[in-house]
Every structure is written in structure tokens, then in C-alpha cells.
Coordinates of C-alpha atoms and ligand atoms in Angstrom, one line a residue:
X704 CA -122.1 82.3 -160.5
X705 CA -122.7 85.5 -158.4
X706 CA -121.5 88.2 -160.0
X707 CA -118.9 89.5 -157.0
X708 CA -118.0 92.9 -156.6
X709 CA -114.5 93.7 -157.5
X710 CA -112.8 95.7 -154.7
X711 CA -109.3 96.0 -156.2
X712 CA -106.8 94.3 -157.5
X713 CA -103.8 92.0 -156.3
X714 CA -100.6 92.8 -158.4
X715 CA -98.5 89.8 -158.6
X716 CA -94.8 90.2 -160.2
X717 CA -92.4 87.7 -161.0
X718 CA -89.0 88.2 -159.6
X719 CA -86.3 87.9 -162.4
X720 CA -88.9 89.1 -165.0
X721 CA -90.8 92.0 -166.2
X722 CA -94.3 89.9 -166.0
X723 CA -96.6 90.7 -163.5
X724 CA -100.4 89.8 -163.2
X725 CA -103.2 91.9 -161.9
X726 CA -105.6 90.0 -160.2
X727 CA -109.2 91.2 -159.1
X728 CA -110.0 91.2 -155.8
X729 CA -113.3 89.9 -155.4
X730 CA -115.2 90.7 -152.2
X731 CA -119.0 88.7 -150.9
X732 CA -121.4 89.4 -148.8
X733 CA -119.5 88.7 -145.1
X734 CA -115.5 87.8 -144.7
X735 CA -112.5 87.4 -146.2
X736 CA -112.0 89.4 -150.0
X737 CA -110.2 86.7 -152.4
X738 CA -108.0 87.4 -154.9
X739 CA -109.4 85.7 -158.6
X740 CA -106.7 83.7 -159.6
X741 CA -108.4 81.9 -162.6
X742 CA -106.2 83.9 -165.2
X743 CA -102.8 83.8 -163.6
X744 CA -101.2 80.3 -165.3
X745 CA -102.4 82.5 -168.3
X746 CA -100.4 85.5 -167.3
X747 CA -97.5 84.2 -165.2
X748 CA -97.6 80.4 -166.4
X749 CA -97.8 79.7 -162.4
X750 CA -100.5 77.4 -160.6
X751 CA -100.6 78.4 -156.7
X752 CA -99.7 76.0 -153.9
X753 CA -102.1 75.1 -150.6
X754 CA -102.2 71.6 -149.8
X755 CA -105.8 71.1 -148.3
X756 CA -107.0 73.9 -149.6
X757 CA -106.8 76.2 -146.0
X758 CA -106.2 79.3 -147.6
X759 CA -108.3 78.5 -150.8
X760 CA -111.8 79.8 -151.7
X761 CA -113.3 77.0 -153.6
X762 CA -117.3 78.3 -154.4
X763 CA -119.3 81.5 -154.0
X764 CA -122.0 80.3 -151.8
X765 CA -125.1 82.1 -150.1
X766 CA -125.8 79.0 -147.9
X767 CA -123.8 79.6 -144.9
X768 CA -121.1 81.9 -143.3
X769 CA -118.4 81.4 -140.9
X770 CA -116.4 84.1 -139.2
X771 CA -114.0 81.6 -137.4
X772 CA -112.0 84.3 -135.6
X773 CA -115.5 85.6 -134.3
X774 CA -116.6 82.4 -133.3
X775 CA -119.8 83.1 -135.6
X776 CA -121.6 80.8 -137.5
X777 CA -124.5 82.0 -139.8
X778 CA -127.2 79.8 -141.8
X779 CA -128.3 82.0 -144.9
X780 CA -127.7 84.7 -142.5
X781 CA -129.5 83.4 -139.3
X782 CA -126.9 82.8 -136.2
X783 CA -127.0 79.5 -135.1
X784 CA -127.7 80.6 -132.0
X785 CA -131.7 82.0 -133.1
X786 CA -131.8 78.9 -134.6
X787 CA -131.1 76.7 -132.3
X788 CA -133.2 78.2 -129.8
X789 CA -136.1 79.1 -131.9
X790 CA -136.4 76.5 -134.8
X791 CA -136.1 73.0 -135.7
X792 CA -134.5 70.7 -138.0
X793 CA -137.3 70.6 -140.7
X794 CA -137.5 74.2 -141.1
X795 CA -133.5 74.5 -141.2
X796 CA -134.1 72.1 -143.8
X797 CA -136.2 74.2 -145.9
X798 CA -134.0 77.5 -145.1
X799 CA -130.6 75.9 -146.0
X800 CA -132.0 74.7 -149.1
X801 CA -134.2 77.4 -150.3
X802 CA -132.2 80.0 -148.8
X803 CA -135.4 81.7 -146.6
X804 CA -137.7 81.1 -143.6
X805 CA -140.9 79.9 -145.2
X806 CA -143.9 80.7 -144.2
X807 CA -147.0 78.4 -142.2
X808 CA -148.1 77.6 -146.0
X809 CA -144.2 76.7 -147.5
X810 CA -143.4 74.9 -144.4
X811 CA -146.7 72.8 -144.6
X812 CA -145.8 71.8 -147.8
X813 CA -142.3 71.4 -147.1
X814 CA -143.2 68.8 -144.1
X815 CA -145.1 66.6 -146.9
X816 CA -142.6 66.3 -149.4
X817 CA -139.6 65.2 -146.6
X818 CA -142.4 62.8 -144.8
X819 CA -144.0 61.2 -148.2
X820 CA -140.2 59.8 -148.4
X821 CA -139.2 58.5 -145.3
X822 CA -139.9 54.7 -146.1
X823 CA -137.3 52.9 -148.0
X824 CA -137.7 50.1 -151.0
X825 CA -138.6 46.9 -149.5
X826 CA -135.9 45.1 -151.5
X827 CA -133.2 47.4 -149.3
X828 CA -134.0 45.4 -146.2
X829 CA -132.3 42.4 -148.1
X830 CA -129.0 44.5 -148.5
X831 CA -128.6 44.2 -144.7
X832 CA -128.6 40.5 -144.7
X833 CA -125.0 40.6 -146.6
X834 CA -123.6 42.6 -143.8
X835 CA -122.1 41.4 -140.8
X836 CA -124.3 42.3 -137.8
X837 CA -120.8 43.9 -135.8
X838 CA -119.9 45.9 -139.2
X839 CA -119.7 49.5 -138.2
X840 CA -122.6 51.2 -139.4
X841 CA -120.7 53.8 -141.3
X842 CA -119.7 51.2 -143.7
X843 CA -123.1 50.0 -143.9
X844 CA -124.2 54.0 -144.8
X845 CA -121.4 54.5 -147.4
X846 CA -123.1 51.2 -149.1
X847 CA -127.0 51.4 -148.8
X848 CA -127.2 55.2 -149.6
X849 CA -124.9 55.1 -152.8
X850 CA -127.3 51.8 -153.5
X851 CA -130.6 54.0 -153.5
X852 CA -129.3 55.2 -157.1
X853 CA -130.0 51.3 -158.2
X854 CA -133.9 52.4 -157.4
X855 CA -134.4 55.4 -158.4
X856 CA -133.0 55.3 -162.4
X857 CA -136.0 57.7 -162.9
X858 CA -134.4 60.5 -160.7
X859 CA -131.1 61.0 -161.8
X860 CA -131.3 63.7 -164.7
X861 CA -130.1 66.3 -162.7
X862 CA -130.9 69.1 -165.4
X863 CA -134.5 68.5 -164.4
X864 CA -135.0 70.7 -161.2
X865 CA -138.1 68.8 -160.1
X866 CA -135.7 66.0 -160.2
X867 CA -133.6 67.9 -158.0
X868 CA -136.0 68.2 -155.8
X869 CA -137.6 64.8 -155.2
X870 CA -133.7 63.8 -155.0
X871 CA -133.4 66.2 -152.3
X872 CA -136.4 65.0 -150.4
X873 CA -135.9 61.5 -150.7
X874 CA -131.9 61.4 -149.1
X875 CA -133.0 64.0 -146.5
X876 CA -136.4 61.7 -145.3
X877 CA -134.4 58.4 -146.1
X878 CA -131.5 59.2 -144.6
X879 CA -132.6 58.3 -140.9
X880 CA -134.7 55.7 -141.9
X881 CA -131.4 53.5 -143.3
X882 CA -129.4 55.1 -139.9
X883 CA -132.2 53.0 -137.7
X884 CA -132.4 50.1 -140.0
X885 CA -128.4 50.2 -139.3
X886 CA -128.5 50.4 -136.1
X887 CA -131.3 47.4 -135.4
X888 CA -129.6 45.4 -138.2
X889 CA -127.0 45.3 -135.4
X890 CA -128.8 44.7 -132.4
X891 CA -130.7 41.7 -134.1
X892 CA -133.8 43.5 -133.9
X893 CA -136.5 43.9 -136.4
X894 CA -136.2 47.4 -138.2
X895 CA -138.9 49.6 -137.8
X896 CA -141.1 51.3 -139.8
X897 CA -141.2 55.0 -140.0
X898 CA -144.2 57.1 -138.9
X899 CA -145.2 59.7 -140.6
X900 CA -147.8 61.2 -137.7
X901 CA -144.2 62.3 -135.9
X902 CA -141.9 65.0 -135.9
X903 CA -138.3 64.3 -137.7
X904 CA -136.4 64.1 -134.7
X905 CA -139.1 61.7 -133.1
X906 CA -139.5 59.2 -135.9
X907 CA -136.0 58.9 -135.9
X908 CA -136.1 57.9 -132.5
X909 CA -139.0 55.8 -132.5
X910 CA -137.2 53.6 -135.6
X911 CA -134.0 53.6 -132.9
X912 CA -136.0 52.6 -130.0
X913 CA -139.6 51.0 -130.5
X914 CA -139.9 47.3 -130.7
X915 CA -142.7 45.6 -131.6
X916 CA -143.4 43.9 -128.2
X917 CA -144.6 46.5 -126.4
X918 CA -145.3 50.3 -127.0
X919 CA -142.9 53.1 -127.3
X920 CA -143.6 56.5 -126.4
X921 CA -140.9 59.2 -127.7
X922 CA -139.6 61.5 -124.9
X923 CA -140.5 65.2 -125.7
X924 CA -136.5 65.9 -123.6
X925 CA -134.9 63.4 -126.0
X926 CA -137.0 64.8 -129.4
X927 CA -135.7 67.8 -128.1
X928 CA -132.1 67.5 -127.5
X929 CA -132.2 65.1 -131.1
X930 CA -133.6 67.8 -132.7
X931 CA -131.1 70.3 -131.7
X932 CA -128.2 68.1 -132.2
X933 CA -129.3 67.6 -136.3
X934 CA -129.9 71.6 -136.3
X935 CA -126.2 72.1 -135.2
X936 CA -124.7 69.8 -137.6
X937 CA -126.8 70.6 -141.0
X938 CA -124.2 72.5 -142.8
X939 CA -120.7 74.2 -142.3
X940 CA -119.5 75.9 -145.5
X941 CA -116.9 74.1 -147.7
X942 CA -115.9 71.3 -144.9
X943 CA -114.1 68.1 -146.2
X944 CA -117.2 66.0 -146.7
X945 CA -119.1 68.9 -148.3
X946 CA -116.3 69.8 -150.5
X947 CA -116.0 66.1 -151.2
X948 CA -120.2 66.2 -152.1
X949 CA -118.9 69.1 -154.4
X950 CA -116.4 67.8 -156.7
X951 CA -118.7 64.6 -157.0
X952 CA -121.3 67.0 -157.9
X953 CA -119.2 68.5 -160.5
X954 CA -118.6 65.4 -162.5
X955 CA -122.0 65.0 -163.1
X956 CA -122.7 62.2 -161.0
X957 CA -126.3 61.6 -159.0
X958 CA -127.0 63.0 -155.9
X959 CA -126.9 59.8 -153.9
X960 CA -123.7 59.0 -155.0
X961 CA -122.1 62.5 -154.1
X962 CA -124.3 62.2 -150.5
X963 CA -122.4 58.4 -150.3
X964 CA -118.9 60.3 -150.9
X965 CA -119.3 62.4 -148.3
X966 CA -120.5 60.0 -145.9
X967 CA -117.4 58.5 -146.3
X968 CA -115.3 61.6 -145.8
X969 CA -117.6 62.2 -142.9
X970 CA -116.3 59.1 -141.3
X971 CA -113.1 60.1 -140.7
X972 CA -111.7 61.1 -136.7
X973 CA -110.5 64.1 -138.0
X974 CA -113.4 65.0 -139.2
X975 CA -117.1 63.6 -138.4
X976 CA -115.8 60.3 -136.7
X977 CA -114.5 62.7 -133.8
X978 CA -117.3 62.4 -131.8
X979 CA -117.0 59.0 -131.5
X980 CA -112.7 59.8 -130.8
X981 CA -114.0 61.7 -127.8
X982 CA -116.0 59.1 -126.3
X983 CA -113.3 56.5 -126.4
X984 CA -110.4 59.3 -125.2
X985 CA -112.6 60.1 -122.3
X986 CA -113.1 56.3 -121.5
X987 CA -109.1 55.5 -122.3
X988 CA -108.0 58.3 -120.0
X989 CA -110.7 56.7 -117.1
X990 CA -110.2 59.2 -114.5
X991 CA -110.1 62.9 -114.3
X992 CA -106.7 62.6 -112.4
X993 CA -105.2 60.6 -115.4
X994 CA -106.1 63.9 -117.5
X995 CA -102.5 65.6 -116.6
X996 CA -100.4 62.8 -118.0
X997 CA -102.9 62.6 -121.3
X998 CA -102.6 66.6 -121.7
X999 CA -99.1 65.7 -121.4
X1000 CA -98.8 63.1 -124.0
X1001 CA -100.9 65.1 -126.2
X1002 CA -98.1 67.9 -125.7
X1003 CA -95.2 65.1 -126.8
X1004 CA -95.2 65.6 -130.6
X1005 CA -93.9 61.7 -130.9
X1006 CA -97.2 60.6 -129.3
X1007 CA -99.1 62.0 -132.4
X1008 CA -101.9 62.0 -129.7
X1009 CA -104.7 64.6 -130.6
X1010 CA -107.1 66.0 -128.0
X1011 CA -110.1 64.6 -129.4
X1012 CA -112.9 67.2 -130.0
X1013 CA -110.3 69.9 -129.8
X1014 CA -109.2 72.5 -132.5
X1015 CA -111.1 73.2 -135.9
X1016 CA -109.4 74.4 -139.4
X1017 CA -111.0 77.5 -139.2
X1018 CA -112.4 78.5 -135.4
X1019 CA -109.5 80.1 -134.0
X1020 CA -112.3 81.0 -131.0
X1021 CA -114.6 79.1 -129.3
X1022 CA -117.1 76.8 -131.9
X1023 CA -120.8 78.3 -131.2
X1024 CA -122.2 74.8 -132.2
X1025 CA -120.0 73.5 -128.9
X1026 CA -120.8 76.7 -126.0
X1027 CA -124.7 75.6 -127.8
X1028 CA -124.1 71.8 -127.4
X1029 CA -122.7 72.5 -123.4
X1030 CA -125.5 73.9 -122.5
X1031 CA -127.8 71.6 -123.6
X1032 CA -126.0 68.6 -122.3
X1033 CA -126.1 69.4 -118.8
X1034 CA -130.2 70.5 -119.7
X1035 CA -130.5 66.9 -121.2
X1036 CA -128.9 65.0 -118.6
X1037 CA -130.7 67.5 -115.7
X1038 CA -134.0 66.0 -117.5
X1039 CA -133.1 62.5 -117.7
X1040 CA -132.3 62.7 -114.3
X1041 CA -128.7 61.6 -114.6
X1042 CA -127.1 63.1 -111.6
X1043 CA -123.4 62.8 -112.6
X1044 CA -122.4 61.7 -115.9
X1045 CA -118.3 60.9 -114.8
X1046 CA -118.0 61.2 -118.8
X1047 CA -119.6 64.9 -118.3
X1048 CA -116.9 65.6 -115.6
X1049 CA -114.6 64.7 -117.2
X1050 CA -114.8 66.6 -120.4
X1051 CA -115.6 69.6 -118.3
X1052 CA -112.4 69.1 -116.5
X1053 CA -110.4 68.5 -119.5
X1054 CA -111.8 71.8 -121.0
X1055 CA -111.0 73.4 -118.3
X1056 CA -107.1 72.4 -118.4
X1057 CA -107.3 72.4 -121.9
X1058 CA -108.2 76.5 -121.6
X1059 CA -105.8 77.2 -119.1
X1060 CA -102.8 75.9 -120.7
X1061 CA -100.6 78.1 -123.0
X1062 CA -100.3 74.7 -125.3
X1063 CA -103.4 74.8 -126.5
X1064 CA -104.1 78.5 -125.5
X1065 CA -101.1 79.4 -128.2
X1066 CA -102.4 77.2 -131.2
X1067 CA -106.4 78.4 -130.4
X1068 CA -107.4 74.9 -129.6
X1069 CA -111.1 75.2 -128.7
X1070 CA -113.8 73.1 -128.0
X1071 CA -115.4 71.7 -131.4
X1072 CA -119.0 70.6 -131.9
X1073 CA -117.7 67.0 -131.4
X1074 CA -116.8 67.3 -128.0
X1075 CA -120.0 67.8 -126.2
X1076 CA -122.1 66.0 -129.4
X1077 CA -121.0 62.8 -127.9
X1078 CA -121.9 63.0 -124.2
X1079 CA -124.9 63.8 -125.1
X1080 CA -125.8 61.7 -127.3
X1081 CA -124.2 58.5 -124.7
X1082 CA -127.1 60.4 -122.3
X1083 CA -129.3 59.6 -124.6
X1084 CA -128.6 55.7 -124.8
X1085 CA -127.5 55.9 -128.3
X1086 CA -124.0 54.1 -128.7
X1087 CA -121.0 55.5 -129.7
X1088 CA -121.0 53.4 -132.9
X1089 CA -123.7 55.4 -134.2
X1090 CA -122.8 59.3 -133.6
X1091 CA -121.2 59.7 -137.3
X1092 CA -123.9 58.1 -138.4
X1093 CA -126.4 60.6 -136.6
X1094 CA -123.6 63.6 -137.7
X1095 CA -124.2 62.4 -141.4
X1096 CA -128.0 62.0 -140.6
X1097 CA -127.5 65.8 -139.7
X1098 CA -125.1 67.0 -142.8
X1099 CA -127.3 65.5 -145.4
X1100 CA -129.2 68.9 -145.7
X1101 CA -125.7 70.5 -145.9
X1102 CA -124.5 68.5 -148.7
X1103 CA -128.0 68.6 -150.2
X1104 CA -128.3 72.1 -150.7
X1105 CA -124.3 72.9 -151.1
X1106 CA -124.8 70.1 -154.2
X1107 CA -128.2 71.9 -155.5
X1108 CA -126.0 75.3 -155.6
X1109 CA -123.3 74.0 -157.3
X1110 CA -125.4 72.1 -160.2
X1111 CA -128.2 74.8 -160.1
X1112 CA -124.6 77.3 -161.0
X1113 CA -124.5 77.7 -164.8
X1114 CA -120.6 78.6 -164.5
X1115 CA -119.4 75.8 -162.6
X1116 CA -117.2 73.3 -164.1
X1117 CA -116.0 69.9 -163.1
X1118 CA -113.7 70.5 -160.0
X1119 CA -110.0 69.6 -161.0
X1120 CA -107.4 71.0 -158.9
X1121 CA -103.5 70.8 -160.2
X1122 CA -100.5 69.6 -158.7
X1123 CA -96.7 70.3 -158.0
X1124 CA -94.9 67.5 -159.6
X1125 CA -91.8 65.9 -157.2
X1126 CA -91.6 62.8 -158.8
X1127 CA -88.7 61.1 -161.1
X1128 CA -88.1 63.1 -164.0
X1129 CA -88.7 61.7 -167.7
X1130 CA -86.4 58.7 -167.9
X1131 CA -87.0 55.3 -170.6
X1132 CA -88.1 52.2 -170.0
X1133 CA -85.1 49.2 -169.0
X1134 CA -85.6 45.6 -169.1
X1135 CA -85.5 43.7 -166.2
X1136 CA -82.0 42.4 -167.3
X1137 CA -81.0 45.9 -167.3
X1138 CA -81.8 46.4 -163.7
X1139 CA -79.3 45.2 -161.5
Ligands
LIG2461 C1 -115.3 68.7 -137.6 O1 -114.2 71.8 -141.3 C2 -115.3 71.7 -140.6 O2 -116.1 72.6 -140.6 C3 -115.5 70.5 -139.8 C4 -116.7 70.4 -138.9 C5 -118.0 70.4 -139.6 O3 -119.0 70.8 -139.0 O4 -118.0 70.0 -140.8 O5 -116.6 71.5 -138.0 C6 -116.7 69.1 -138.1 O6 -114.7 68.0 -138.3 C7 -114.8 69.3 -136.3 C8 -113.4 68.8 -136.0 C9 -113.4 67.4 -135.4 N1 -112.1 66.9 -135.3 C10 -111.5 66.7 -134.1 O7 -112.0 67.1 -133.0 C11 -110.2 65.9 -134.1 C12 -109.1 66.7 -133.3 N2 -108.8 67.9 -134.0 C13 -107.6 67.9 -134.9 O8 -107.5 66.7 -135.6 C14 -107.5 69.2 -135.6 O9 -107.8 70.2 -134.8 C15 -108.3 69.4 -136.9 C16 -108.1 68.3 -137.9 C17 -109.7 69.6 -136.6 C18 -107.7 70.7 -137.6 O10 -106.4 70.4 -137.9 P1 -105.4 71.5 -138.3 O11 -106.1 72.5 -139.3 O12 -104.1 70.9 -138.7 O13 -105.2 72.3 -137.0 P2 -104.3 73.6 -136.8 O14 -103.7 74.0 -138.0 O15 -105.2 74.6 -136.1 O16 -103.2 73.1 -135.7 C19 -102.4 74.0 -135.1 C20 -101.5 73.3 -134.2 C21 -100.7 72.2 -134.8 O17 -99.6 72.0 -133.9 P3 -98.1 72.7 -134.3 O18 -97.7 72.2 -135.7 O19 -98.4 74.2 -134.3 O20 -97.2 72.3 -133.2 O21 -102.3 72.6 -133.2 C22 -102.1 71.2 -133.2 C23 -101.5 70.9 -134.6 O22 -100.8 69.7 -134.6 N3 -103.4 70.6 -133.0 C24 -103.7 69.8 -132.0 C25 -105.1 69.5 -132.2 N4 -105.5 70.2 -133.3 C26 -104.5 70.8 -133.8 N5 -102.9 69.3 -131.0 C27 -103.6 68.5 -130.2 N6 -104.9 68.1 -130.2 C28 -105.7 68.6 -131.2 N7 -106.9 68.3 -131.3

């Protein structure tokens, strides 16, 4: 573990008692100081309280930074922004995970070690077969990338950082390989085979779209606007999927079995699954004059209706990824020639009640990543189905590298948070004749 500067220190004093704690105050790089709690059931024989951890730091971390408040989001220091307008996926790929921009040589090398894995074990092909061809192809990723541990028994000693490594490669060039095979598995066409003579973003859509009877040629617009898409998504701090990835991490277990957990906590409409929840609002509300009565239902707490796409745990601003992802969907659908995308209208309408309404003005609902992601990705012909499935595509260099920093941490301990008990107190066993 970094060894974080102490700042101060938070006194903490038990009413109704002379015991107090002093607890440091530890303070990174960027953001918020936190106060080191690790010794206060020690000192005060108190655990502290915050149900989904909001207020919680649960990991130093040099991998990324967000200033939610700011509206800033920074990978190892680089605002999303540069990146999205001046790299590409494969080189976020080798910043997240090694922490720097490489150079012509690194990269080079890089390139090879994702691309010399993108084909999967022939014998996975036959897991498809025991799916149903209408299964959602979440279910089918939670499944076939926690199997890939069944093939590689050789690369799960995770104390071996070459291991690591090849580990690292192999879910990160795999990964849209099985999101294709997925995705033809349920169009009853045969999968393709990756090619290694394309970019990432491009072989990913040539397994999506080729088919053997005639010849597919990639669209350098849709390469493009893929490409940007997976660099927006890669990683976002201590989210629920990659906090998920973490405390599977800490147990010990292998990386393709944390990388399956947090597919699955990807997968959720809070949470990865919303871009998908946008798609089908936008289509259930129809017409941008049935917006007002939505907004309006949204508003009625009973409804437990949530503007899809809207509000983040911790932008209280405008998401960058989102203002990022605006722009390039009316680029994208400008260069596919789409004239007017209703769907495109109507988001831009809702956002722009959304904005103007104290509601969600007062609570800092925003704009998220997930609610352009999906338009664009409809532009692009892919089907709503599959958007997690392209999110998690995205994320896997998040969890890769968040799960490499927490087993490369000689500190870190298996993750085990405590609880307040509410339950029955003690109380002895009755027989069933004894129970009335
Ligand atoms: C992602 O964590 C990450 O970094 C995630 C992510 C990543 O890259 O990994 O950014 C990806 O998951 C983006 C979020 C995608 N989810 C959605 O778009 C689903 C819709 N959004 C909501 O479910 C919600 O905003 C959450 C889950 C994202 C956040 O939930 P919180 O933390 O409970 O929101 P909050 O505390 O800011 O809510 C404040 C108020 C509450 O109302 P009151 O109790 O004050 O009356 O706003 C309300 C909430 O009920 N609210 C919404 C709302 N989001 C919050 N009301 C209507 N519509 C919404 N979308």
C-alpha cells in the first residue's frame, strides 16, 4: 500500500465516556482527505455505518481519479477528454494497466500480446450449444468467461506476475471475441473468427458483422465511434462491478472468475444494464410529447420510475464520458447519413426538460454515460441486447488493472466488511410442539 501522507488527525469522542480516538487523516494525490479508521473498534469498540459504501474509501489507487463535483474524470492522470480525442482503446489499455503512455516500442509490443490472444479454445464454441439462442447474452458472458478458468489451469497462480500478465492479455483480447460469438450464437449465424491484421475496435466489428457469404469491409466512422465508446467505459474508480472484481480478487480467486463477478454486477439497470434502460424508456415513452407525463411519473415517488441514464453516485455535474458521448453521436449519425434519429430527439428533448426542471436540477441529476452510449450504439445497428455486453467488453481493462493493483498490494487483505446486527436476539431452540 502507498504510504499516504498524514495531514492531521480526526478526534473522535464518545459521548457518555472519557474515550476518544485520534484518527489520521490521510490525504492522496487528487480529492477528498479520508480519515483511517482501521484502529477505531480497537480504541472505541465501534465499527462505522454506510450502507453501499458512498461515503467509504475502500483502496488507495493510482489508476483513475474522479472529481464528481468538477465533472472530471482522469485516467492515471490523463482527462478523458485528451484521451478520447487523441488515443485509442489499445493504448488506454496499456496506460490503465501499466500506469504510463508507452512509447512506439512498448505499444508495439503491447499490440502483440492483446492480439496473440484474441481466439478462443475450440471446445468453447460447444458451450454455446447448451444455451438457448433468445438467452440474453449477459447470461451467456457471466457463464463462458468464468468457464475460461476450466482452460487455462496453467495460469492461475496469481503470485507469478508473468501469470498476471498473460491473464490480463488473454480476458482483455478474448473478451470481444466471446461478446461476437454471443451475439451470432443468437442470430443463428456462424461465429466468426477474429483477425489479427485489424485494429481492436475493428475486429470486434468484423466478428459482429462479417458473414461468410460475401465480404465485409469495416467502416473507418463505425471503428471510430466503437473505439471511442470502449475508451469511455474502460475504468471508473471503485464502481460496483469493479469493487465487486475487488473483493473477488481478495479471496484469492483467478482473474477470470473475479472478471465473471463483475460482469454480473455490470448487468444490473442501475448500473451497466442502463444503457439498455434508456433504449427501452425512450421507445416506451414513444413520442417527445409523452415526455411531460413520463417526467411527471418519474416525479411521483409511488411510480419508483427512474429517468434512465440520469443521475450518478458520485457526478453531482455533468458526466464528461456523456457531454463526450453527445458529441459524437450526432458526428456518428451525421456520417452514417441518418438524417433524424427520433430516438436522438428524443433524448435531446428529455435532457433538455430534464435540465430545466428544479426536480432534477435540486438532486444534480445529469446526464450519465449511459444515456447517449445507447443511441449510438442503435446507429450503429448493434441491438440493445448487446450494449452491457459491449460496456463489459469496455470495463474489462478497468477490472483488469484495478484487480492487478490490488493482488500486486502486499498490504491488502481479503475484503470483509462488518455489519449492524437488527435481528432476533439470542433466544433457544423450541420444538415444533412448542410452537403454537
Ligand atoms: C453507471 O459508479 C459508477 O461509476 C458507475 C458508472 C461506471 O462507469 O462504472 O458510471 C456506470 O452505472 C452509470 C449510472 C447508470 N444508471 C442509470 O442511469 C440508472 C438511473 N440512475 C439511478 O438509478 C441513480 O441515479 C443511480 C443508481 C445511478 C445513483 O443512485 P443514488 O446514488 O441513489 O442517487 P442519488 O443519491 O444521487 O439520488 C438523489 C435523489 C434521490 O431522490 P430523493 O430521495 O432525494 O427524493 O435523486 C433520485 C433519488 O431517488 N434519483 C433519481 C434518479 N437518480 C437518482 N430520480 C429519478 N431518476 C433517476 N435516474
Amino acid at each position: 500500500m502507498t504510504i499516504l501522507s498524514k495531514t492531521g488527525t480526526v478526534t473522535v469522542t464518545l459521548d457518555g465516556s472519557n474515550k476518544s480516538a485520534s484518527l489520521p487523516l490521510l490525504e492522496g494525490t487528487l480529492g477528498t482527505p479520508v480519515a483511517d479508521i482501521r484502529k477505531l473498534y480497537n480504541d472505541l469498540g465501534i465499527f462505522t455505518f454506510d450502507p453501499g459504501y458512498g461515503e467509504t474509501a475502500s483502496c488507495d489507487s493510482k489508476i483513475t481519479y474522479i472529481d464528481g463535483d468538477a465533472g472530471v474524470l482522469l485516467y492515471r492522470g490523463y482527462p478523458i477528454e485528451q484521451l478520447a480525442e487523441h488515443s485509442d482503446f489499445v493504448e488506454v489499455c496499456y496506460l490503465l494497466m501499466y500506469g504510463n503512455l508507452p512509447n512506439a516500442a512498448e505499444l508495439a509490443e503491447f499490440k502483440k500480446g492483446v492480439t496473440y490472444h484474441t481466439m478462443v479454445h475450440e471446445q468453447i464454441r460447444q458451450f454455446f450449444s447448451g444455451f438457448r439462442r433468445d438467452a440474453h447474452p449477459m447470461a451467456i458472458m457471466c457463464g463462458v468467461v468464468g468457464a475460461l478458468a476450466a482452460f487455462y489451469h496453467d495460469n492461475i497462480n496469481m503470485t507469478d506476475p508473468r501469470q498476471r500478465e498473460i491473464a490480463a492479455f488473454r480476458l482483455i483480447a478474448k473478451m470481444p471475441t466471446i461478446a461476437a460469438m454471443a451475439y451470432k450464437y443468437a442470430l443463428g449465424q456462424p461465429f466468426v473468427y477474429p483477425r489479427n491484421d485489424l485494429s481492436y475496435a475493428a475486429n470486434f466489428l468484423h466478428m459482429l458483422n462479417s458473414v461468410p457469404a460475401e465480404p465485409y469491409v469495416v467502416s473507418p466512422v463505425l471503428e471510430k465511434a466503437m473505439d471511442r465508446i470502449l475508451v469511455l467505459h474502460a475504468d471508473h474508480e471503485q464502481n460496483a462491478s469493479t469493487s465487486t472484481v475487488r473483493l473477488a480478487g481478495s479471496t484469492g480467486a483467478n482473474p477470470f472468475a473475479c472478471i465473471a463477478a463483475g460482469i454480473a454486477a455490470l448487468w444490473g439497470p442501475a448500473h451497466g444494464g442502463a444503457n439498455e434502460a434508456v433504449l427501452k424508456m425512450l421507445a416506451d415513452i414513444g413520442t417527445p410529447d409523452k415526455i411531460p407525463q413520463f417526467i411527471a411519473e418519474v416525479k411521483d415517488k409511488n411510480s419508483h420510475t427512474k429517468l434512465m441514464g440520469f443521475g450518478h453516485r458520485v457526478y453531482k455535474n455533468f458526466d464528461p464520458r456523456a457531454k463526450i458521448m453527445k458529441e459524437s453521436c450526432h458526428e456518428v449519425l451525421a456520417e452514417l447519413g441518418v438524417k433524424n434519429e427520433p430516438l436522438l430527439d428524443m433524448a435531446m428533448e428529455m435532457e433538455r426538460i430534464a435540465l430545466t426542471d428544479d426536480y432534477f436540477v435540486s438532486r444534480k441529476l445529469y446526464p450519465n454515460v449511459d444515456f447517449y452510449s445507447g443511441i449510438i450504439l442503435k446507429a450503429m445497428g448493434i441491438p440493445t441486447s448487446m450494449f452491457t455486453v459491449i460496456f463489459a467488453v469496455a470495463r474489462t481493462i478497468g477490472w483488469v488493472s484495478q484487480w492487478k493493483e490490488l493482488v500486486e498490494d502486499p498490504s491488502q487483505r481479503i475484503g470483509r466488511p462488518r455489519q449492524i446486527y437488527t435481528g432476533a436476539p439470542a433466544r433457544d431452540y423450541q420444538p415444533i410442539s412448542n410452537r403454537g
